[in-house]
PDB file of C-alpha atoms in Angstrom:
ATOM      1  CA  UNK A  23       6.936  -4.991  12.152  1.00  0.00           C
ATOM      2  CA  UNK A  24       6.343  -7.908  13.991  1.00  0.00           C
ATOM      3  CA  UNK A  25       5.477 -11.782  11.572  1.00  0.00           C
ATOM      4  CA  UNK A  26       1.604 -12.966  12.009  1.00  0.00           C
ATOM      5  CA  UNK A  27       0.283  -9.466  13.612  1.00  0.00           C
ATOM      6  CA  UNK A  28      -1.437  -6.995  10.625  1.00  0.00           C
ATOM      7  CA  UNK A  29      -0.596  -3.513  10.540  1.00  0.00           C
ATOM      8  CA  UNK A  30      -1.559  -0.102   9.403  1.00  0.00           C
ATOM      9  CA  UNK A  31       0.393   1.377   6.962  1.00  0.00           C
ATOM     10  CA  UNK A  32       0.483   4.998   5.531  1.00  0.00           C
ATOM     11  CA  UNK A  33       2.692   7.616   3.564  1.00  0.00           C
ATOM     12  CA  UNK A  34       1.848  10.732   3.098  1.00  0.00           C
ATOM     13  CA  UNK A  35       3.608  13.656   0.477  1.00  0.00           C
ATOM     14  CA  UNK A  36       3.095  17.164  -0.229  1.00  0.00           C
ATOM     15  CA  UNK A  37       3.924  19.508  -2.795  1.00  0.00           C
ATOM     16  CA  UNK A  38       5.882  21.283  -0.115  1.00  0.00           C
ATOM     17  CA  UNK A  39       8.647  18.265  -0.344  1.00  0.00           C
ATOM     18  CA  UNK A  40       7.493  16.998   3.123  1.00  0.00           C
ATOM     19  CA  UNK A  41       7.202  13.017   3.459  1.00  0.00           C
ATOM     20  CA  UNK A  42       5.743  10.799   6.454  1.00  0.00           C
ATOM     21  CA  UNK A  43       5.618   6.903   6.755  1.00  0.00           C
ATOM     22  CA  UNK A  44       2.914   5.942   9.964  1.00  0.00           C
ATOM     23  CA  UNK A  45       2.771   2.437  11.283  1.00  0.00           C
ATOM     24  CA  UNK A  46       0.173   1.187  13.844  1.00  0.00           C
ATOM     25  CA  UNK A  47      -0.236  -2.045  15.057  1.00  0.00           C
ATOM     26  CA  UNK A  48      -3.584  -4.003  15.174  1.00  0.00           C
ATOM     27  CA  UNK A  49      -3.762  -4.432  18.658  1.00  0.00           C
ATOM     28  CA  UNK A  50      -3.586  -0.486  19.616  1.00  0.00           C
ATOM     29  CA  UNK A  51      -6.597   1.488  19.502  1.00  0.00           C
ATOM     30  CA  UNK A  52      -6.860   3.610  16.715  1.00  0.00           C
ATOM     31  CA  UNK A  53      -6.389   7.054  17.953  1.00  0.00           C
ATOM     32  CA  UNK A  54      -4.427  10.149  16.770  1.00  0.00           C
ATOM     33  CA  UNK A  55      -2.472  10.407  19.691  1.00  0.00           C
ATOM     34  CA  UNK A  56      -1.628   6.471  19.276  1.00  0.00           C
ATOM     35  CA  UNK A  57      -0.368   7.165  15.529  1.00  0.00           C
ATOM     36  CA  UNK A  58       1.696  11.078  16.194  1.00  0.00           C
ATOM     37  CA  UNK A  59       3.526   8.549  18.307  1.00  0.00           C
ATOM     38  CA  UNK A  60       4.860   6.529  15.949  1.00  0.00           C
ATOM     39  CA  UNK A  61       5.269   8.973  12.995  1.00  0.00           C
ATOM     40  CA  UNK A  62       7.967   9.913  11.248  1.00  0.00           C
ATOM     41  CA  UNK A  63       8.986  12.966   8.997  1.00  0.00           C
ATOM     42  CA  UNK A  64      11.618  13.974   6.988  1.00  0.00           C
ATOM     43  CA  UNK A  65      12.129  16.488   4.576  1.00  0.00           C
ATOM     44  CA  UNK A  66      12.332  15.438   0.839  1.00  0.00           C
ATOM     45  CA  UNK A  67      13.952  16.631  -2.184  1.00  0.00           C
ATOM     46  CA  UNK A  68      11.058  16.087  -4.475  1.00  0.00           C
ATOM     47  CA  UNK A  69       9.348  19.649  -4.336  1.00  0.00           C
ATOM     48  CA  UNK A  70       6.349  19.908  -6.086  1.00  0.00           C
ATOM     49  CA  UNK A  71       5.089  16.065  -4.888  1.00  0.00           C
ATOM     50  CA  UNK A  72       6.829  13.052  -5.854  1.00  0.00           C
ATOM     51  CA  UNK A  73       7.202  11.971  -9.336  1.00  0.00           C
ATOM     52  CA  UNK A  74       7.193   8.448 -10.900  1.00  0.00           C
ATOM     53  CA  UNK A  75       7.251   7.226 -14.080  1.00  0.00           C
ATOM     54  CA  UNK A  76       3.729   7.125 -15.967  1.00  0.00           C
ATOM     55  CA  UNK A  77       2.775   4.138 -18.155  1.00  0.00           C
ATOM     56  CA  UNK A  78       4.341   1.471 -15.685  1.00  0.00           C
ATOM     57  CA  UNK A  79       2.055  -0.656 -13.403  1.00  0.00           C
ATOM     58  CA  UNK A  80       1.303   0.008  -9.932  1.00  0.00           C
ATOM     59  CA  UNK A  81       2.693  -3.381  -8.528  1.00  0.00           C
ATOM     60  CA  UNK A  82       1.511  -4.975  -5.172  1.00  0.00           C
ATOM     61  CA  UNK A  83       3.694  -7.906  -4.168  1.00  0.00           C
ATOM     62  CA  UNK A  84       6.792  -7.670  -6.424  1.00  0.00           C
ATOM     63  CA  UNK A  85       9.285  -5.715  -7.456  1.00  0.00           C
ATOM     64  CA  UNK A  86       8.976  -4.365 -11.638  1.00  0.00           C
ATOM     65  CA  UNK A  87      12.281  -3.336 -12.004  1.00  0.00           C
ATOM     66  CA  UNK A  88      11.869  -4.257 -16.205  1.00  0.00           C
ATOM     67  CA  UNK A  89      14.334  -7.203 -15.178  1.00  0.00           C
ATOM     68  CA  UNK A  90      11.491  -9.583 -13.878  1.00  0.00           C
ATOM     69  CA  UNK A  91       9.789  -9.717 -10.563  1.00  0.00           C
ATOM     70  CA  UNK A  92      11.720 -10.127  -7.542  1.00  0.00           C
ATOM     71  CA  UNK A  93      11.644  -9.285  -3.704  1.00  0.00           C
ATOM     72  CA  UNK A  94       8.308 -10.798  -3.294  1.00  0.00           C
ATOM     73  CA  UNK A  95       5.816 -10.338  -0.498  1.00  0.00           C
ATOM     74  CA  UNK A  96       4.904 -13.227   1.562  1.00  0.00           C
ATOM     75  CA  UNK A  97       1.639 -12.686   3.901  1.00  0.00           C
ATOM     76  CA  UNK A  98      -1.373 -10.592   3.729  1.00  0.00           C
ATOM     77  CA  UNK A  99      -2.380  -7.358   2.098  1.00  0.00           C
ATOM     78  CA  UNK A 100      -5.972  -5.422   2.176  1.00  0.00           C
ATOM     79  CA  UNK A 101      -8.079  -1.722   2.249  1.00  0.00           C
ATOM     80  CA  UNK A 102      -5.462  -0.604  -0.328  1.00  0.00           C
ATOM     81  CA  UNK A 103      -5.901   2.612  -0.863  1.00  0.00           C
ATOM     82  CA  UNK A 104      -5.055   6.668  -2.300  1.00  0.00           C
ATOM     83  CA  UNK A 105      -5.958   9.741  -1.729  1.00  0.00           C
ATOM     84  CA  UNK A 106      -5.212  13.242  -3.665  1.00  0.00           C
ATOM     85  CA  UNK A 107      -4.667  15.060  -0.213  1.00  0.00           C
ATOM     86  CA  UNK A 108      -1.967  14.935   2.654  1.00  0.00           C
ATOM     87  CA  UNK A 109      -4.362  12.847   5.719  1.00  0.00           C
ATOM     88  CA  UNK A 110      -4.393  14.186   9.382  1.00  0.00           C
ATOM     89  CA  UNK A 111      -3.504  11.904  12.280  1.00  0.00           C
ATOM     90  CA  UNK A 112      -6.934  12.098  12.994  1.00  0.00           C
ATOM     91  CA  UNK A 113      -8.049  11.097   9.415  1.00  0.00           C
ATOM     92  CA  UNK A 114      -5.724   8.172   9.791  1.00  0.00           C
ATOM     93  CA  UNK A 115      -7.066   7.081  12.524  1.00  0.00           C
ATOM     94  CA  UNK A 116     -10.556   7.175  11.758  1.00  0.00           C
ATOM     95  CA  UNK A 117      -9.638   4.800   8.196  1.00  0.00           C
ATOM     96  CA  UNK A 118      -7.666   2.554  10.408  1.00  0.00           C
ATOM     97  CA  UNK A 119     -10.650   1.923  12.898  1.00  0.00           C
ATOM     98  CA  UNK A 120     -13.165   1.987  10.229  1.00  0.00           C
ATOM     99  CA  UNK A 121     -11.515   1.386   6.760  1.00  0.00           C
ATOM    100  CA  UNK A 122     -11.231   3.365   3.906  1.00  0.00           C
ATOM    101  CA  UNK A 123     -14.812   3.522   2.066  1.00  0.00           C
ATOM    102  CA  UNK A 124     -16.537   3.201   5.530  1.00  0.00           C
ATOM    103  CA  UNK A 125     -17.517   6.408   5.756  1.00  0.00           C
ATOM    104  CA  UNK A 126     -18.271   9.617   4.033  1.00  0.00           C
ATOM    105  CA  UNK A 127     -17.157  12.804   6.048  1.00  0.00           C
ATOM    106  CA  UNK A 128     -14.004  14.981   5.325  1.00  0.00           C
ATOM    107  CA  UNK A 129     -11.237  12.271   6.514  1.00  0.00           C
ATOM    108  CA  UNK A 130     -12.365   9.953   2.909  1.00  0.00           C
ATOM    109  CA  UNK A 131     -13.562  13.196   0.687  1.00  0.00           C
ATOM    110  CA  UNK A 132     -10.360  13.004  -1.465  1.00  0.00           C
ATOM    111  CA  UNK A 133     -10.632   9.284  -1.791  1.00  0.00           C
ATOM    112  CA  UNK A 134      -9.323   8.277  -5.437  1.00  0.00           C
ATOM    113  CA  UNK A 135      -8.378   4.625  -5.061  1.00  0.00           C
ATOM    114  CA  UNK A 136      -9.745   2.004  -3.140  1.00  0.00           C
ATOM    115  CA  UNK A 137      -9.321  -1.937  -3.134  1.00  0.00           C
ATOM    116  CA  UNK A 138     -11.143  -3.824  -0.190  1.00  0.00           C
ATOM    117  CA  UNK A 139     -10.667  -7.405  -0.305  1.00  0.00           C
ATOM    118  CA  UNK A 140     -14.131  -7.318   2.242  1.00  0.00           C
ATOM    119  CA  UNK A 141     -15.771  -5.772  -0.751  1.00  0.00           C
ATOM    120  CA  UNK A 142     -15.023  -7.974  -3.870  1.00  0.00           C
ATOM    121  CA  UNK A 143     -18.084  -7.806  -5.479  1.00  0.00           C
ATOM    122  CA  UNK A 144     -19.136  -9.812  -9.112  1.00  0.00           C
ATOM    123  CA  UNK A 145     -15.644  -9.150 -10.228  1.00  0.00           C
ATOM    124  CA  UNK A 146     -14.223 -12.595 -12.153  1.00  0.00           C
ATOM    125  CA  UNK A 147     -11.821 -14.526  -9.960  1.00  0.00           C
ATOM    126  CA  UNK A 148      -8.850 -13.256 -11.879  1.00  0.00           C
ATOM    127  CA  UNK A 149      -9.472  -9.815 -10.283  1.00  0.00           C
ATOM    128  CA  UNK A 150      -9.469  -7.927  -7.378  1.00  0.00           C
ATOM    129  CA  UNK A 151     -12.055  -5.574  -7.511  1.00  0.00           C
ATOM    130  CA  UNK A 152     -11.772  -2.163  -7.173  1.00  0.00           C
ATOM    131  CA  UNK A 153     -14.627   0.054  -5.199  1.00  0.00           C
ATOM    132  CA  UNK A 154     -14.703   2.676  -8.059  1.00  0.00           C
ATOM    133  CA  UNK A 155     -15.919   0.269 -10.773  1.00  0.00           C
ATOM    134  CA  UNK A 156     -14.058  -2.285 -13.257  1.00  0.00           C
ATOM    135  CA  UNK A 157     -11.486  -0.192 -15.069  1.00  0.00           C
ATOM    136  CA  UNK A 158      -9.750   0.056 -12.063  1.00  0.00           C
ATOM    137  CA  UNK A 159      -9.586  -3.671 -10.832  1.00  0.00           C
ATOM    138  CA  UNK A 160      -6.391  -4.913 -10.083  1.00  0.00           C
ATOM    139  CA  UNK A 161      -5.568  -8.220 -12.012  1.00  0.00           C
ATOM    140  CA  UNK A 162      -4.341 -10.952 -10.266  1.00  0.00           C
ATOM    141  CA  UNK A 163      -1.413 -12.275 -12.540  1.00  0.00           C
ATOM    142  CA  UNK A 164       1.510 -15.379 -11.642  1.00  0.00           C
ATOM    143  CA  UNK A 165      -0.200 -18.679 -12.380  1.00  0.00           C
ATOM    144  CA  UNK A 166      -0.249 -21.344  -8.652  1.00  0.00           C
ATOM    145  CA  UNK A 167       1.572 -18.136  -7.317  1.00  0.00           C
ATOM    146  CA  UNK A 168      -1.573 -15.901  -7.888  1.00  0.00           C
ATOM    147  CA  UNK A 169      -2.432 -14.271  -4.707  1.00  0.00           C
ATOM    148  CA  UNK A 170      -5.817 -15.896  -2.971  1.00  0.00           C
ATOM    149  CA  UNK A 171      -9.109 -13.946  -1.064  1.00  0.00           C
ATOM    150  CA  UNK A 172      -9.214 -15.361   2.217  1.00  0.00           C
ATOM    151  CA  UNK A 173     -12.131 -15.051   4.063  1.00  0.00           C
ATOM    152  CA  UNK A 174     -13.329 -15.096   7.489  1.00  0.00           C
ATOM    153  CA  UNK A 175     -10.008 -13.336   9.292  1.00  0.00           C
ATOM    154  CA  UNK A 176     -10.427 -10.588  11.984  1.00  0.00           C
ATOM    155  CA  UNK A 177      -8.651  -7.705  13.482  1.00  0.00           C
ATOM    156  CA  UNK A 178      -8.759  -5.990  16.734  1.00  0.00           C
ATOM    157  CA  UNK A 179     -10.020  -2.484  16.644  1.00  0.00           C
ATOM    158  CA  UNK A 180     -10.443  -2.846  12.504  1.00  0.00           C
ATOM    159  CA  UNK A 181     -12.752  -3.853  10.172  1.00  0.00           C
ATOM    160  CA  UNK A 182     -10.651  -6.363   8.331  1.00  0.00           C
ATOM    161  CA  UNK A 183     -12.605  -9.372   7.457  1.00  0.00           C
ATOM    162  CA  UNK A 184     -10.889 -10.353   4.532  1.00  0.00           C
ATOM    163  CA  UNK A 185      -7.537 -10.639   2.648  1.00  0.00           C
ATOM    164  CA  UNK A 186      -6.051 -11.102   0.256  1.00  0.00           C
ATOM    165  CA  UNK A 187      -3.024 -13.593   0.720  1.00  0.00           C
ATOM    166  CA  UNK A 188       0.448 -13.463  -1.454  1.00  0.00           C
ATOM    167  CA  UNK A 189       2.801 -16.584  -1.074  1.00  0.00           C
ATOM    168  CA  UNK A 190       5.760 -15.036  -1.640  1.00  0.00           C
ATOM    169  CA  UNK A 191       6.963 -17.001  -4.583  1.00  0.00           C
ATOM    170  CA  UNK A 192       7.574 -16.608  -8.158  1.00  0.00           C
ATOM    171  CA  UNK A 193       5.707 -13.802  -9.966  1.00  0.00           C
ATOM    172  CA  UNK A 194       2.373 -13.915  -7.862  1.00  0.00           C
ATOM    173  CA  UNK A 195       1.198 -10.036  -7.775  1.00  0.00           C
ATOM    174  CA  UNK A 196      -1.766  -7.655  -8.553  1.00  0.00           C
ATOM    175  CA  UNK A 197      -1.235  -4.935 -11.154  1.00  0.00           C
ATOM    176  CA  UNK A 198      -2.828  -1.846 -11.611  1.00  0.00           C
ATOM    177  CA  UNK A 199      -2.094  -0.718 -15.405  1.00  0.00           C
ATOM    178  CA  UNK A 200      -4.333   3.050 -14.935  1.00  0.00           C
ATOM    179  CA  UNK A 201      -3.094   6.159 -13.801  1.00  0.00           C
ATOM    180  CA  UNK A 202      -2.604   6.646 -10.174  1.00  0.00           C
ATOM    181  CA  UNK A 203      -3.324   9.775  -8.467  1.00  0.00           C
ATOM    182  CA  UNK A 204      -0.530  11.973  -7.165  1.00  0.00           C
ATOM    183  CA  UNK A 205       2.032  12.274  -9.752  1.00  0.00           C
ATOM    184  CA  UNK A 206       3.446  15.723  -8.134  1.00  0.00           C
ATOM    185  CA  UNK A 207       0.545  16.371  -6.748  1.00  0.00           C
ATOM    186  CA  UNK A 208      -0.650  15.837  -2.399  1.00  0.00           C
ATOM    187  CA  UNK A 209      -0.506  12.037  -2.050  1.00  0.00           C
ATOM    188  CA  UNK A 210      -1.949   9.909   1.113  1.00  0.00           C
ATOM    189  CA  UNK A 211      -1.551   6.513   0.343  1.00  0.00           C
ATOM    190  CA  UNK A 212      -2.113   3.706   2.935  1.00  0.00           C
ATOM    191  CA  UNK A 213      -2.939  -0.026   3.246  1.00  0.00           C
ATOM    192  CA  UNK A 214      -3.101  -3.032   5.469  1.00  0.00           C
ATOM    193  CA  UNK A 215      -0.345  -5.883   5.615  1.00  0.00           C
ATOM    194  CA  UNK A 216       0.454  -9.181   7.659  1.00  0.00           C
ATOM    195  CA  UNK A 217       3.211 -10.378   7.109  1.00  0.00           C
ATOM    196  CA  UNK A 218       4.193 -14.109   7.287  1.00  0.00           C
ATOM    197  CA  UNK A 219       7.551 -14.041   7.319  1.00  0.00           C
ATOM    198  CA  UNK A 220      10.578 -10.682   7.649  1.00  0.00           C
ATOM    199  CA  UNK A 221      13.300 -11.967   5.706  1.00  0.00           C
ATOM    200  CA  UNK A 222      14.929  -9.942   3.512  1.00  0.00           C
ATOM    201  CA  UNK A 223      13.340  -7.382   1.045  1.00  0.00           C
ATOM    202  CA  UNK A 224       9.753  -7.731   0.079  1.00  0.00           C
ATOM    203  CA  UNK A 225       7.803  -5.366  -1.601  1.00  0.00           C
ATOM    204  CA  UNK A 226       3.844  -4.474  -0.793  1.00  0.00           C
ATOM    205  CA  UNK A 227       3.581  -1.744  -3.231  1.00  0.00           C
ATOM    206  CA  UNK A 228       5.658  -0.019  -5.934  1.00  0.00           C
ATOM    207  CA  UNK A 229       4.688   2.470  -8.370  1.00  0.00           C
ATOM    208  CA  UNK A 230       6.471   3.670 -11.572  1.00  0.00           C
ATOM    209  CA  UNK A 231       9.239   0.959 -11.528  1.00  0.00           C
ATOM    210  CA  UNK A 232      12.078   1.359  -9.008  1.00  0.00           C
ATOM    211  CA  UNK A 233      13.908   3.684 -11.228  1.00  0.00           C
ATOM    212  CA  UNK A 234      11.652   6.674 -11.165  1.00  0.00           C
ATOM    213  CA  UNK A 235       9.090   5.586  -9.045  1.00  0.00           C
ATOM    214  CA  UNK A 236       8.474   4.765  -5.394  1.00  0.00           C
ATOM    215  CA  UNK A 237       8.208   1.371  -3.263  1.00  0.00           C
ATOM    216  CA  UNK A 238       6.632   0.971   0.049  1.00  0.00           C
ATOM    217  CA  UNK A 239       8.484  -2.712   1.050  1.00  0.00           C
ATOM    218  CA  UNK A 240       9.492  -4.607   4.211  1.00  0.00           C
ATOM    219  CA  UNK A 241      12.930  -4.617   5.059  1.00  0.00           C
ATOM    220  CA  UNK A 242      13.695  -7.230   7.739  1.00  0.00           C
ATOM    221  CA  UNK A 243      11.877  -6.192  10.105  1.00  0.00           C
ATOM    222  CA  UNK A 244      11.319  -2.574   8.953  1.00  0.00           C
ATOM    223  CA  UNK A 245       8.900  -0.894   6.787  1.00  0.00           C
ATOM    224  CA  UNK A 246      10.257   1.217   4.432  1.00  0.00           C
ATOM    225  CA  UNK A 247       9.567   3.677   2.113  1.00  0.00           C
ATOM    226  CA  UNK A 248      12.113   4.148  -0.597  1.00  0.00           C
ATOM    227  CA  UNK A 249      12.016   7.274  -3.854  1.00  0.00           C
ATOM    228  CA  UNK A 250      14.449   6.556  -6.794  1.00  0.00           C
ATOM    229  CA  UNK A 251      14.417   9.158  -8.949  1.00  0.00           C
ATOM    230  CA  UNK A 252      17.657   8.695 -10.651  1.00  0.00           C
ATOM    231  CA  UNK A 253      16.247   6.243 -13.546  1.00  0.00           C
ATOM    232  CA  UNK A 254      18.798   3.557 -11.929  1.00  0.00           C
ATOM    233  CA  UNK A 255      17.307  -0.224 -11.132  1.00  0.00           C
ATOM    234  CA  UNK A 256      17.833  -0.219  -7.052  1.00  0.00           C
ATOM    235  CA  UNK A 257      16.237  -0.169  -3.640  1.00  0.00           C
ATOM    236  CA  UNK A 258      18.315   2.447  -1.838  1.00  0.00           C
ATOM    237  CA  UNK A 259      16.481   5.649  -2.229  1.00  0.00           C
ATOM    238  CA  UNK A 260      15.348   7.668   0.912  1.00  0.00           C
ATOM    239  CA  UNK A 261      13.580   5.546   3.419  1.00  0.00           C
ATOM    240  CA  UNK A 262      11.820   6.287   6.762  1.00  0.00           C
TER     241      UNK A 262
END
């Protein structure tokens, strides 16, 4: 992961216990064959889809351990979204040229979350709003440290023109307080980041606390994806 340069982001589960993280930089254009070559796979141990714990936020930003929010994200973060089916290379591709609500063929059919900081509609400046309607709007929460829409930014070979930008200090974050789709079930997450800086942990996305839940953070200079299953407060589950 490389400071000032946004990249594509996804994870994919299935029920079978198989688990992929894909990473592809702005500059490359967005192909399959451009994305098999920088995906990894490993098997998991969560048969059955991965499991996290319902009734906690989703958390973009921070860390929710229950102890207070730490290991925040400093940089950029947009075209969050989920879907209730493991994604294709190809289908990757296609959202990563073209963004997630772009289109309507097979590659977005299983769509079930979406947050486009291009696409904030009337929502009231304490929110960012979601493209499936208020009750899923993620609230912007931590005072001076609430993360800002910045408009008027650009990718190459995306269609990122907006962001939304978290500083990186205190509790700035968005939360997500509704169910989210793939509690063991086929999961495709994926998402958009920039980072401004690559020191030490910094989390983009966790779900279900970091106890029984998963986290999708930067590690240095790596992107991780970490499951913690064992109802213990850490960030050393598997990773990829």
């Amino acid at each position: 992961t490389t400071v000032g340069q946004y990249r594509f982001a996804a994870v994919r589960f299935g029920v079978g216990g198989d688990l992929s993280v894909t990473l592809l930089d702005e500059g490359v254009s967005a192909t399959a064959g451009a994305i098999a070559g920088v995906t990894g796979s490993t098997a998991s141990t969560l048969a059955g889809g991965v499991v996290y714990q319902p009734g906690r936020p989703t958390v973009l930003g921070v860390q929710d351990s229950g102890a207070g929010a730490t290991n925040a994200y400093n940089g950029r973060l947009d075209d969050i979204a989920f879907y209730d089916s493991v994604l294709t290379d190809a289908d990757l591709a296609l959202i990563a040229a073209t963004g997630a609500g772009f289109h309507a063929n097979g590659a977005t059919a299983g769509l079930t979350r979406n947050w486009d900081a291009g696409n904030p509609g009337p929502s009231p400046a304490a929110n960012w709003q979601s493209n499936f309607g208020a009750t899923q709007n993620l609230a912007l929460q931590g005072g001076a440290n609430e993360p800002v829409l910045v408009n008027g930014v650009s990718s190459p070979n995306t269609e990122i023109d907006s962001a939304f930008r978290f500083n990186g200090m205190g509790a700035g974050r968005a939360n997500f307080a509704g169910q989210l789709p793939g509690r063991g079930q086929n999961l495709t997450l994926e998402l958009w980041a920039k980072p401004a800086d690559l020191t030490g942990q910094e989390i983009l996305l966790e779900a279900g606390g970091d106890g029984n839940g998963f986290s999708i953070l930067l590690d240095g200079n790596r992107l991780r994806m970490v499951l913690d299953q064992d109802s213990v407060s850490e960030l050393s589950g598997t990773s990829n």
